[in-house]
Amino acid sequence: MTDILNAVFRTLTPVTGNVETELGVLASSSPCAALLVGEHCISRAMLLLTAVTATSQMGARVLFFTQTKIQEIPASVQKCVPNLSPEALKKIQFLYPKTLEELLQQVSGLHEAATHMPAALPSLIVVERLDSYLASPGSAGSGSGGSGGHQLRHYSCAAHLSSLLLDTSAFLTHLQQQQQQQDPSTAACRLIGSFLSEGDAGGPSTADPQIMEILDRYFQTRCTLHRAGDYQTGAREAAATAVQGLWNVYFSGRGLTDGAATPEWQMVLFTDGLLQFKCKS
């Protein structure tokens, strides 16, 4: 799953910037799932950036699940993909389930819908704020019944949602491989979910290691966004270069390629909204 994320990062480095070359080499014949862990404001921008890049440069169809209405593409994403066409945006379908139950129903419905519309199979599924869905009214873990029972139901919900998402990704991958008989290795439906980092408000946090352990069973790769430390030390430099924020980006998990070095990145958010990535390794 690091393939599409690393490709997006490379296209936004000051040196390369060749989106078509980087994304043109992606190939995977198996379901790929990644969990993006970080602050909501910056993780949403990264999810949208990945979706927009996938559809505009790869021609991929994207399903984007979120509880919060997206009125317009953020300025940071528009600056990174300045030539975004209306035709490319039409390939992103935004869906707005409010509760876990609604999300489960919509994801389950993809199996039947995909068999009737094989020409519109998505190549990327994005689910924003898994933590918010798990804490939403209507989820099995949001009711009463004692803290022990509440936790068990919460863990069960996390496993149920994750397994359904991964199963759906595998099912769509299988359908795409059937369509692309000449080169099935290029057919895969990727899955990216986001989860609020520890310390952010609302919903369960990464402070519960059990939840993260459950999610890691299904999402083979974790991409962690961590704010770069001591702002005071670099305040003068940040002001001089119009930097609004710095984040270190780490990949971990069993989905990483064995024996291959995994690059570490630094993400820079400028005051004008532009996102830029620098490879640290």
PDB file of C-alpha atoms in Angstrom:
ATOM      1  CA  MET A   1       0.000   0.000   0.000  1.00  0.00           C
ATOM      2  CA  THR A   2       2.978   2.308   0.328  1.00  0.00           C
ATOM      3  CA  ASP A   3       3.135   2.306  -3.472  1.00  0.00           C
ATOM      4  CA  ILE A   4       0.461   4.922  -4.102  1.00  0.00           C
ATOM      5  CA  LEU A   5       1.348   7.021  -1.035  1.00  0.00           C
ATOM      6  CA  ASN A   6       5.064   7.062  -1.822  1.00  0.00           C
ATOM      7  CA  ALA A   7       4.268   7.890  -5.440  1.00  0.00           C
ATOM      8  CA  VAL A   8       2.134  10.850  -4.381  1.00  0.00           C
ATOM      9  CA  PHE A   9       4.866  12.049  -2.015  1.00  0.00           C
ATOM     10  CA  ARG A  10       7.507  11.821  -4.734  1.00  0.00           C
ATOM     11  CA  THR A  11       5.440  13.858  -7.145  1.00  0.00           C
ATOM     12  CA  LEU A  12       5.364  16.695  -4.614  1.00  0.00           C
ATOM     13  CA  THR A  13       9.081  16.857  -3.875  1.00  0.00           C
ATOM     14  CA  PRO A  14      10.966  19.869  -5.249  1.00  0.00           C
ATOM     15  CA  VAL A  15      13.268  17.596  -7.310  1.00  0.00           C
ATOM     16  CA  THR A  16      11.054  15.094  -9.120  1.00  0.00           C
ATOM     17  CA  GLY A  17       7.531  16.375  -9.546  1.00  0.00           C
ATOM     18  CA  ASN A  18       6.790  13.909 -12.379  1.00  0.00           C
ATOM     19  CA  VAL A  19       3.356  12.646 -11.436  1.00  0.00           C
ATOM     20  CA  GLU A  20       2.687  10.577 -14.532  1.00  0.00           C
ATOM     21  CA  THR A  21       6.034   8.758 -14.342  1.00  0.00           C
ATOM     22  CA  GLU A  22       5.712   7.922 -10.650  1.00  0.00           C
ATOM     23  CA  LEU A  23       2.103   6.747 -10.772  1.00  0.00           C
ATOM     24  CA  GLY A  24       2.474   4.961 -14.066  1.00  0.00           C
ATOM     25  CA  VAL A  25       4.607   2.201 -12.515  1.00  0.00           C
ATOM     26  CA  LEU A  26       2.141   1.125  -9.845  1.00  0.00           C
ATOM     27  CA  ALA A  27       1.183  -2.528 -10.067  1.00  0.00           C
ATOM     28  CA  SER A  28      -0.291  -4.882  -7.516  1.00  0.00           C
ATOM     29  CA  SER A  29      -2.479  -7.945  -7.921  1.00  0.00           C
ATOM     30  CA  SER A  30      -3.508  -8.229  -4.269  1.00  0.00           C
ATOM     31  CA  PRO A  31      -5.631  -6.038  -1.983  1.00  0.00           C
ATOM     32  CA  CYS A  32      -3.636  -3.208  -0.439  1.00  0.00           C
ATOM     33  CA  ALA A  33      -4.749  -1.471   2.750  1.00  0.00           C
ATOM     34  CA  ALA A  34      -3.150   1.416   4.634  1.00  0.00           C
ATOM     35  CA  LEU A  35      -4.134   3.265   7.806  1.00  0.00           C
ATOM     36  CA  LEU A  36      -3.282   6.948   7.986  1.00  0.00           C
ATOM     37  CA  VAL A  37      -2.802   8.039  11.615  1.00  0.00           C
ATOM     38  CA  GLY A  38      -2.553  11.739  12.344  1.00  0.00           C
ATOM     39  CA  GLU A  39      -4.310  15.015  12.999  1.00  0.00           C
ATOM     40  CA  HIS A  40      -7.649  15.418  11.262  1.00  0.00           C
ATOM     41  CA  CYS A  41      -6.875  18.687   9.485  1.00  0.00           C
ATOM     42  CA  ILE A  42      -3.745  17.374   7.797  1.00  0.00           C
ATOM     43  CA  SER A  43      -4.862  13.772   7.297  1.00  0.00           C
ATOM     44  CA  ARG A  44      -7.984  14.972   5.418  1.00  0.00           C
ATOM     45  CA  ALA A  45      -5.777  16.994   3.080  1.00  0.00           C
ATOM     46  CA  MET A  46      -3.598  13.940   2.450  1.00  0.00           C
ATOM     47  CA  LEU A  47      -6.612  11.695   1.796  1.00  0.00           C
ATOM     48  CA  LEU A  48      -8.072  14.175  -0.677  1.00  0.00           C
ATOM     49  CA  LEU A  49      -4.676  14.710  -2.281  1.00  0.00           C
ATOM     50  CA  THR A  50      -4.259  10.957  -2.786  1.00  0.00           C
ATOM     51  CA  ALA A  51      -7.772  10.625  -4.203  1.00  0.00           C
ATOM     52  CA  VAL A  52      -7.352  13.574  -6.561  1.00  0.00           C
ATOM     53  CA  THR A  53      -3.926  12.408  -7.744  1.00  0.00           C
ATOM     54  CA  ALA A  54      -5.169   8.858  -8.329  1.00  0.00           C
ATOM     55  CA  THR A  55      -8.104   9.979 -10.430  1.00  0.00           C
ATOM     56  CA  SER A  56      -6.392  12.795 -12.347  1.00  0.00           C
ATOM     57  CA  GLN A  57      -3.140  10.966 -13.135  1.00  0.00           C
ATOM     58  CA  MET A  58      -4.122   7.281 -13.098  1.00  0.00           C
ATOM     59  CA  GLY A  59      -7.679   7.617 -14.329  1.00  0.00           C
ATOM     60  CA  ALA A  60      -8.809   5.703 -11.235  1.00  0.00           C
ATOM     61  CA  ARG A  61     -12.323   5.796  -9.873  1.00  0.00           C
ATOM     62  CA  VAL A  62     -12.452   6.632  -6.171  1.00  0.00           C
ATOM     63  CA  LEU A  63     -15.050   6.073  -3.452  1.00  0.00           C
ATOM     64  CA  PHE A  64     -14.594   8.511  -0.569  1.00  0.00           C
ATOM     65  CA  PHE A  65     -16.570   7.824   2.635  1.00  0.00           C
ATOM     66  CA  THR A  66     -16.793  10.625   5.187  1.00  0.00           C
ATOM     67  CA  GLN A  67     -19.231  11.966   7.764  1.00  0.00           C
ATOM     68  CA  THR A  68     -18.452  15.594   6.957  1.00  0.00           C
ATOM     69  CA  LYS A  69     -19.706  17.226   3.787  1.00  0.00           C
ATOM     70  CA  ILE A  70     -16.921  18.279   1.437  1.00  0.00           C
ATOM     71  CA  GLN A  71     -18.042  21.515  -0.184  1.00  0.00           C
ATOM     72  CA  GLU A  72     -14.852  22.167  -2.130  1.00  0.00           C
ATOM     73  CA  ILE A  73     -11.361  20.817  -2.635  1.00  0.00           C
ATOM     74  CA  PRO A  74      -8.994  22.478  -0.095  1.00  0.00           C
ATOM     75  CA  ALA A  75      -6.565  25.088  -1.373  1.00  0.00           C
ATOM     76  CA  SER A  76      -3.604  22.898  -0.372  1.00  0.00           C
ATOM     77  CA  VAL A  77      -4.812  20.131  -2.697  1.00  0.00           C
ATOM     78  CA  GLN A  78      -5.616  22.506  -5.540  1.00  0.00           C
ATOM     79  CA  LYS A  79      -2.121  23.989  -5.327  1.00  0.00           C
ATOM     80  CA  CYS A  80      -0.566  20.515  -5.490  1.00  0.00           C
ATOM     81  CA  VAL A  81      -2.692  19.485  -8.486  1.00  0.00           C
ATOM     82  CA  PRO A  82      -3.247  22.808 -10.288  1.00  0.00           C
ATOM     83  CA  ASN A  83      -4.518  21.317 -13.561  1.00  0.00           C
ATOM     84  CA  LEU A  84      -7.326  19.333 -11.970  1.00  0.00           C
ATOM     85  CA  SER A  85     -10.155  18.946 -14.473  1.00  0.00           C
ATOM     86  CA  PRO A  86     -13.889  18.631 -13.783  1.00  0.00           C
ATOM     87  CA  GLU A  87     -13.813  15.270 -15.589  1.00  0.00           C
ATOM     88  CA  ALA A  88     -11.274  13.938 -13.093  1.00  0.00           C
ATOM     89  CA  LEU A  89     -13.325  15.156 -10.127  1.00  0.00           C
ATOM     90  CA  LYS A  90     -16.370  13.347 -11.488  1.00  0.00           C
ATOM     91  CA  LYS A  91     -14.507  10.069 -10.965  1.00  0.00           C
ATOM     92  CA  ILE A  92     -14.503  10.702  -7.207  1.00  0.00           C
ATOM     93  CA  GLN A  93     -17.785   9.678  -5.595  1.00  0.00           C
ATOM     94  CA  PHE A  94     -18.271  11.184  -2.155  1.00  0.00           C
ATOM     95  CA  LEU A  95     -20.555   9.215   0.167  1.00  0.00           C
ATOM     96  CA  TYR A  96     -21.728  10.541   3.534  1.00  0.00           C
ATOM     97  CA  PRO A  97     -22.846   7.779   5.916  1.00  0.00           C
ATOM     98  CA  LYS A  98     -23.423   9.333   9.337  1.00  0.00           C
ATOM     99  CA  THR A  99     -23.176   6.241  11.537  1.00  0.00           C
ATOM    100  CA  LEU A 100     -21.293   2.978  11.609  1.00  0.00           C
ATOM    101  CA  GLU A 101     -24.458   1.114  10.649  1.00  0.00           C
ATOM    102  CA  GLU A 102     -24.937   3.301   7.570  1.00  0.00           C
ATOM    103  CA  LEU A 103     -21.288   2.858   6.600  1.00  0.00           C
ATOM    104  CA  LEU A 104     -21.541  -0.932   6.910  1.00  0.00           C
ATOM    105  CA  GLN A 105     -24.684  -0.957   4.777  1.00  0.00           C
ATOM    106  CA  GLN A 106     -23.148   1.165   2.044  1.00  0.00           C
ATOM    107  CA  VAL A 107     -19.924  -0.850   1.930  1.00  0.00           C
ATOM    108  CA  SER A 108     -21.880  -4.124   1.873  1.00  0.00           C
ATOM    109  CA  GLY A 109     -23.942  -2.792  -1.031  1.00  0.00           C
ATOM    110  CA  LEU A 110     -20.817  -2.361  -3.149  1.00  0.00           C
ATOM    111  CA  HIS A 111     -20.695  -6.113  -3.808  1.00  0.00           C
ATOM    112  CA  GLU A 112     -24.029  -6.116  -5.598  1.00  0.00           C
ATOM    113  CA  ALA A 113     -23.568  -2.722  -7.253  1.00  0.00           C
ATOM    114  CA  ALA A 114     -20.177  -3.701  -8.679  1.00  0.00           C
ATOM    115  CA  THR A 115     -21.551  -6.796 -10.438  1.00  0.00           C
ATOM    116  CA  HIS A 116     -24.174  -4.651 -12.196  1.00  0.00           C
ATOM    117  CA  MET A 117     -21.780  -1.811 -13.124  1.00  0.00           C
ATOM    118  CA  PRO A 118     -18.455  -3.464 -13.997  1.00  0.00           C
ATOM    119  CA  ALA A 119     -17.335  -0.464 -16.032  1.00  0.00           C
ATOM    120  CA  ALA A 120     -17.388   1.777 -12.961  1.00  0.00           C
ATOM    121  CA  LEU A 121     -15.312  -0.308 -10.562  1.00  0.00           C
ATOM    122  CA  PRO A 122     -13.358   1.822  -8.069  1.00  0.00           C
ATOM    123  CA  SER A 123      -9.591   1.435  -7.812  1.00  0.00           C
ATOM    124  CA  LEU A 124      -9.372   3.246  -4.484  1.00  0.00           C
ATOM    125  CA  ILE A 125     -11.631   3.252  -1.416  1.00  0.00           C
ATOM    126  CA  VAL A 126     -11.055   5.989   1.160  1.00  0.00           C
ATOM    127  CA  VAL A 127     -12.696   6.002   4.597  1.00  0.00           C
ATOM    128  CA  GLU A 128     -12.096   9.140   6.643  1.00  0.00           C
ATOM    129  CA  ARG A 129     -12.160   9.035  10.465  1.00  0.00           C
ATOM    130  CA  LEU A 130     -12.644   5.342  11.277  1.00  0.00           C
ATOM    131  CA  ASP A 131     -12.480   6.380  14.932  1.00  0.00           C
ATOM    132  CA  SER A 132     -15.476   8.667  14.486  1.00  0.00           C
ATOM    133  CA  TYR A 133     -17.566   5.904  12.922  1.00  0.00           C
ATOM    134  CA  LEU A 134     -16.654   3.519  15.732  1.00  0.00           C
ATOM    135  CA  ALA A 135     -17.783   6.105  18.282  1.00  0.00           C
ATOM    136  CA  SER A 136     -20.901   7.229  16.403  1.00  0.00           C
ATOM    137  CA  PRO A 137     -24.464   6.679  17.685  1.00  0.00           C
ATOM    138  CA  GLY A 138     -25.783   3.424  16.378  1.00  0.00           C
ATOM    139  CA  SER A 139     -22.508   1.544  16.680  1.00  0.00           C
ATOM    140  CA  ALA A 140     -22.521  -1.521  18.879  1.00  0.00           C
ATOM    141  CA  GLY A 141     -19.868   0.008  21.068  1.00  0.00           C
ATOM    142  CA  SER A 142     -21.646   3.286  21.785  1.00  0.00           C
ATOM    143  CA  GLY A 143     -24.319   2.013  24.163  1.00  0.00           C
ATOM    144  CA  SER A 144     -24.325   1.216  27.860  1.00  0.00           C
ATOM    145  CA  GLY A 145     -23.722  -2.080  29.581  1.00  0.00           C
ATOM    146  CA  GLY A 146     -20.597  -1.652  31.660  1.00  0.00           C
ATOM    147  CA  SER A 147     -17.107  -0.619  30.646  1.00  0.00           C
ATOM    148  CA  GLY A 148     -15.971  -4.194  29.996  1.00  0.00           C
ATOM    149  CA  GLY A 149     -18.891  -5.010  27.735  1.00  0.00           C
ATOM    150  CA  HIS A 150     -18.593  -1.628  26.029  1.00  0.00           C
ATOM    151  CA  GLN A 151     -14.929  -2.260  25.174  1.00  0.00           C
ATOM    152  CA  LEU A 152     -15.614  -5.744  23.841  1.00  0.00           C
ATOM    153  CA  ARG A 153     -18.376  -4.449  21.581  1.00  0.00           C
ATOM    154  CA  HIS A 154     -16.131  -1.609  20.462  1.00  0.00           C
ATOM    155  CA  TYR A 155     -13.351  -4.048  19.547  1.00  0.00           C
ATOM    156  CA  SER A 156     -15.869  -6.247  17.740  1.00  0.00           C
ATOM    157  CA  CYS A 157     -17.072  -3.259  15.705  1.00  0.00           C
ATOM    158  CA  ALA A 158     -13.507  -2.375  14.745  1.00  0.00           C
ATOM    159  CA  ALA A 159     -12.840  -5.914  13.539  1.00  0.00           C
ATOM    160  CA  HIS A 160     -16.175  -6.147  11.702  1.00  0.00           C
ATOM    161  CA  LEU A 161     -15.720  -2.862   9.846  1.00  0.00           C
ATOM    162  CA  SER A 162     -12.088  -3.560   8.960  1.00  0.00           C
ATOM    163  CA  SER A 163     -12.776  -7.071   7.702  1.00  0.00           C
ATOM    164  CA  LEU A 164     -15.705  -5.880   5.586  1.00  0.00           C
ATOM    165  CA  LEU A 165     -13.608  -3.125   4.017  1.00  0.00           C
ATOM    166  CA  LEU A 166     -10.764  -5.506   3.230  1.00  0.00           C
ATOM    167  CA  ASP A 167     -13.153  -8.150   1.880  1.00  0.00           C
ATOM    168  CA  THR A 168     -14.771  -5.528  -0.357  1.00  0.00           C
ATOM    169  CA  SER A 169     -11.369  -4.408  -1.607  1.00  0.00           C
ATOM    170  CA  ALA A 170     -10.480  -8.033  -2.418  1.00  0.00           C
ATOM    171  CA  PHE A 171     -13.804  -8.582  -4.186  1.00  0.00           C
ATOM    172  CA  LEU A 172     -13.381  -5.477  -6.359  1.00  0.00           C
ATOM    173  CA  THR A 173      -9.799  -6.482  -7.118  1.00  0.00           C
ATOM    174  CA  HIS A 174     -11.053  -9.889  -8.293  1.00  0.00           C
ATOM    175  CA  LEU A 175     -13.610  -8.263 -10.609  1.00  0.00           C
ATOM    176  CA  GLN A 176     -10.982  -5.941 -12.047  1.00  0.00           C
ATOM    177  CA  GLN A 177      -8.636  -8.858 -12.714  1.00  0.00           C
ATOM    178  CA  GLN A 178     -11.405 -10.629 -14.599  1.00  0.00           C
ATOM    179  CA  GLN A 179     -11.854  -7.541 -16.780  1.00  0.00           C
ATOM    180  CA  GLN A 180      -8.142  -7.130 -17.449  1.00  0.00           C
ATOM    181  CA  GLN A 181      -7.249 -10.559 -18.692  1.00  0.00           C
ATOM    182  CA  GLN A 182      -4.214  -9.295 -20.605  1.00  0.00           C
ATOM    183  CA  ASP A 183      -2.522  -7.705 -17.603  1.00  0.00           C
ATOM    184  CA  PRO A 184      -4.268  -8.677 -14.341  1.00  0.00           C
ATOM    185  CA  SER A 185      -1.228  -7.667 -12.281  1.00  0.00           C
ATOM    186  CA  THR A 186      -2.184  -4.008 -12.690  1.00  0.00           C
ATOM    187  CA  ALA A 187      -5.686  -4.528 -11.299  1.00  0.00           C
ATOM    188  CA  ALA A 188      -6.113  -3.820  -7.615  1.00  0.00           C
ATOM    189  CA  CYS A 189      -8.545  -1.886  -5.464  1.00  0.00           C
ATOM    190  CA  ARG A 190      -6.571  -0.060  -2.816  1.00  0.00           C
ATOM    191  CA  LEU A 191      -7.974   0.873   0.580  1.00  0.00           C
ATOM    192  CA  ILE A 192      -6.970   3.813   2.776  1.00  0.00           C
ATOM    193  CA  GLY A 193      -8.541   4.691   6.120  1.00  0.00           C
ATOM    194  CA  SER A 194      -7.683   7.461   8.553  1.00  0.00           C
ATOM    195  CA  PHE A 195      -7.674   7.420  12.345  1.00  0.00           C
ATOM    196  CA  LEU A 196      -7.275  10.364  14.693  1.00  0.00           C
ATOM    197  CA  SER A 197      -3.927  10.576  16.428  1.00  0.00           C
ATOM    198  CA  GLU A 198      -3.605  10.526  20.204  1.00  0.00           C
ATOM    199  CA  GLY A 199      -4.479  13.844  21.789  1.00  0.00           C
ATOM    200  CA  ASP A 200      -7.013  14.953  19.189  1.00  0.00           C
ATOM    201  CA  ALA A 201     -10.539  15.517  20.421  1.00  0.00           C
ATOM    202  CA  GLY A 202     -13.446  13.191  19.783  1.00  0.00           C
ATOM    203  CA  GLY A 203     -13.690   9.424  19.528  1.00  0.00           C
ATOM    204  CA  PRO A 204     -11.278   6.742  20.671  1.00  0.00           C
ATOM    205  CA  SER A 205      -7.608   7.548  20.314  1.00  0.00           C
ATOM    206  CA  THR A 206      -4.449   5.635  19.643  1.00  0.00           C
ATOM    207  CA  ALA A 207      -4.014   5.541  23.437  1.00  0.00           C
ATOM    208  CA  ASP A 208      -6.012   2.281  23.269  1.00  0.00           C
ATOM    209  CA  PRO A 209      -3.415  -0.194  21.969  1.00  0.00           C
ATOM    210  CA  GLN A 210      -6.042  -2.904  21.553  1.00  0.00           C
ATOM    211  CA  ILE A 211      -7.898  -0.922  18.908  1.00  0.00           C
ATOM    212  CA  MET A 212      -4.706  -0.240  16.980  1.00  0.00           C
ATOM    213  CA  GLU A 213      -3.703  -3.894  17.223  1.00  0.00           C
ATOM    214  CA  ILE A 214      -7.059  -4.906  15.715  1.00  0.00           C
ATOM    215  CA  LEU A 215      -6.786  -2.362  12.909  1.00  0.00           C
ATOM    216  CA  ASP A 216      -3.209  -3.419  12.164  1.00  0.00           C
ATOM    217  CA  ARG A 217      -4.425  -6.979  11.540  1.00  0.00           C
ATOM    218  CA  TYR A 218      -6.407  -5.741   8.559  1.00  0.00           C
ATOM    219  CA  PHE A 219      -4.563  -2.620   7.421  1.00  0.00           C
ATOM    220  CA  GLN A 220      -1.188  -4.057   6.447  1.00  0.00           C
ATOM    221  CA  THR A 221       0.579  -0.700   6.446  1.00  0.00           C
ATOM    222  CA  ARG A 222       0.385   2.218   8.848  1.00  0.00           C
ATOM    223  CA  CYS A 223       1.366   5.715   7.758  1.00  0.00           C
ATOM    224  CA  THR A 224       1.907   7.916  10.813  1.00  0.00           C
ATOM    225  CA  LEU A 225       1.949  11.713  10.660  1.00  0.00           C
ATOM    226  CA  HIS A 226       3.821  13.162  13.613  1.00  0.00           C
ATOM    227  CA  ARG A 227       4.310  16.861  14.153  1.00  0.00           C
ATOM    228  CA  ALA A 228       7.987  17.757  14.005  1.00  0.00           C
ATOM    229  CA  GLY A 229       9.190  18.743  17.497  1.00  0.00           C
ATOM    230  CA  ASP A 230      10.477  22.019  18.949  1.00  0.00           C
ATOM    231  CA  TYR A 231       8.773  24.785  17.025  1.00  0.00           C
ATOM    232  CA  GLN A 232      10.417  27.488  19.083  1.00  0.00           C
ATOM    233  CA  THR A 233      13.873  26.420  17.968  1.00  0.00           C
ATOM    234  CA  GLY A 234      12.913  26.695  14.319  1.00  0.00           C
ATOM    235  CA  ALA A 235      10.483  29.614  14.614  1.00  0.00           C
ATOM    236  CA  ARG A 236      12.781  32.116  12.886  1.00  0.00           C
ATOM    237  CA  GLU A 237      13.461  29.711  10.033  1.00  0.00           C
ATOM    238  CA  ALA A 238       9.773  28.881   9.721  1.00  0.00           C
ATOM    239  CA  ALA A 239       8.856  32.557   9.504  1.00  0.00           C
ATOM    240  CA  ALA A 240      11.530  33.218   6.909  1.00  0.00           C
ATOM    241  CA  THR A 241      10.382  30.380   4.665  1.00  0.00           C
ATOM    242  CA  ALA A 242       6.634  30.895   5.262  1.00  0.00           C
ATOM    243  CA  VAL A 243       6.254  27.440   6.795  1.00  0.00           C
ATOM    244  CA  GLN A 244       3.067  26.880   8.757  1.00  0.00           C
ATOM    245  CA  GLY A 245       3.768  23.355   9.975  1.00  0.00           C
ATOM    246  CA  LEU A 246       6.131  20.398   9.713  1.00  0.00           C
ATOM    247  CA  TRP A 247       5.273  16.697  10.029  1.00  0.00           C
ATOM    248  CA  ASN A 248       7.421  13.595   9.956  1.00  0.00           C
ATOM    249  CA  VAL A 249       5.866  10.736   7.987  1.00  0.00           C
ATOM    250  CA  TYR A 250       6.666   7.134   8.953  1.00  0.00           C
ATOM    251  CA  PHE A 251       5.626   3.823   7.397  1.00  0.00           C
ATOM    252  CA  SER A 252       5.342   0.658   9.460  1.00  0.00           C
ATOM    253  CA  GLY A 253       3.571  -2.699   9.401  1.00  0.00           C
ATOM    254  CA  ARG A 254       3.685  -6.090   7.772  1.00  0.00           C
ATOM    255  CA  GLY A 255       2.694  -4.681   4.381  1.00  0.00           C
ATOM    256  CA  LEU A 256       6.152  -3.251   3.799  1.00  0.00           C
ATOM    257  CA  THR A 257       8.289  -5.015   1.232  1.00  0.00           C
ATOM    258  CA  ASP A 258      10.701  -7.420   2.916  1.00  0.00           C
ATOM    259  CA  GLY A 259      14.315  -6.341   2.621  1.00  0.00           C
ATOM    260  CA  ALA A 260      13.485  -3.050   0.933  1.00  0.00           C
ATOM    261  CA  ALA A 261      14.335   0.245   2.540  1.00  0.00           C
ATOM    262  CA  THR A 262      11.218   2.254   3.359  1.00  0.00           C
ATOM    263  CA  PRO A 263      11.723   5.979   2.861  1.00  0.00           C
ATOM    264  CA  GLU A 264      10.948   8.413   5.627  1.00  0.00           C
ATOM    265  CA  TRP A 265       9.391  11.690   4.636  1.00  0.00           C
ATOM    266  CA  GLN A 266       8.934  15.154   6.002  1.00  0.00           C
ATOM    267  CA  MET A 267       5.783  16.998   5.024  1.00  0.00           C
ATOM    268  CA  VAL A 268       5.849  20.784   4.918  1.00  0.00           C
ATOM    269  CA  LEU A 269       2.715  22.940   4.961  1.00  0.00           C
ATOM    270  CA  PHE A 270       3.340  26.493   3.773  1.00  0.00           C
ATOM    271  CA  THR A 271       1.253  29.463   4.836  1.00  0.00           C
ATOM    272  CA  ASP A 272      -0.201  29.761   1.340  1.00  0.00           C
ATOM    273  CA  GLY A 273      -1.629  26.244   1.667  1.00  0.00           C
ATOM    274  CA  LEU A 274       0.922  24.417  -0.489  1.00  0.00           C
ATOM    275  CA  LEU A 275       2.006  20.941   0.657  1.00  0.00           C
ATOM    276  CA  GLN A 276       5.507  19.738  -0.102  1.00  0.00           C
ATOM    277  CA  PHE A 277       7.353  16.520   0.758  1.00  0.00           C
ATOM    278  CA  LYS A 278      11.043  15.926   1.408  1.00  0.00           C
ATOM    279  CA  CYS A 279      12.541  12.457   1.506  1.00  0.00           C
ATOM    280  CA  LYS A 280      14.656  12.006   4.643  1.00  0.00           C
ATOM    281  CA  SER A 281      16.173   8.642   3.667  1.00  0.00           C
TER     282      SER A 281
END
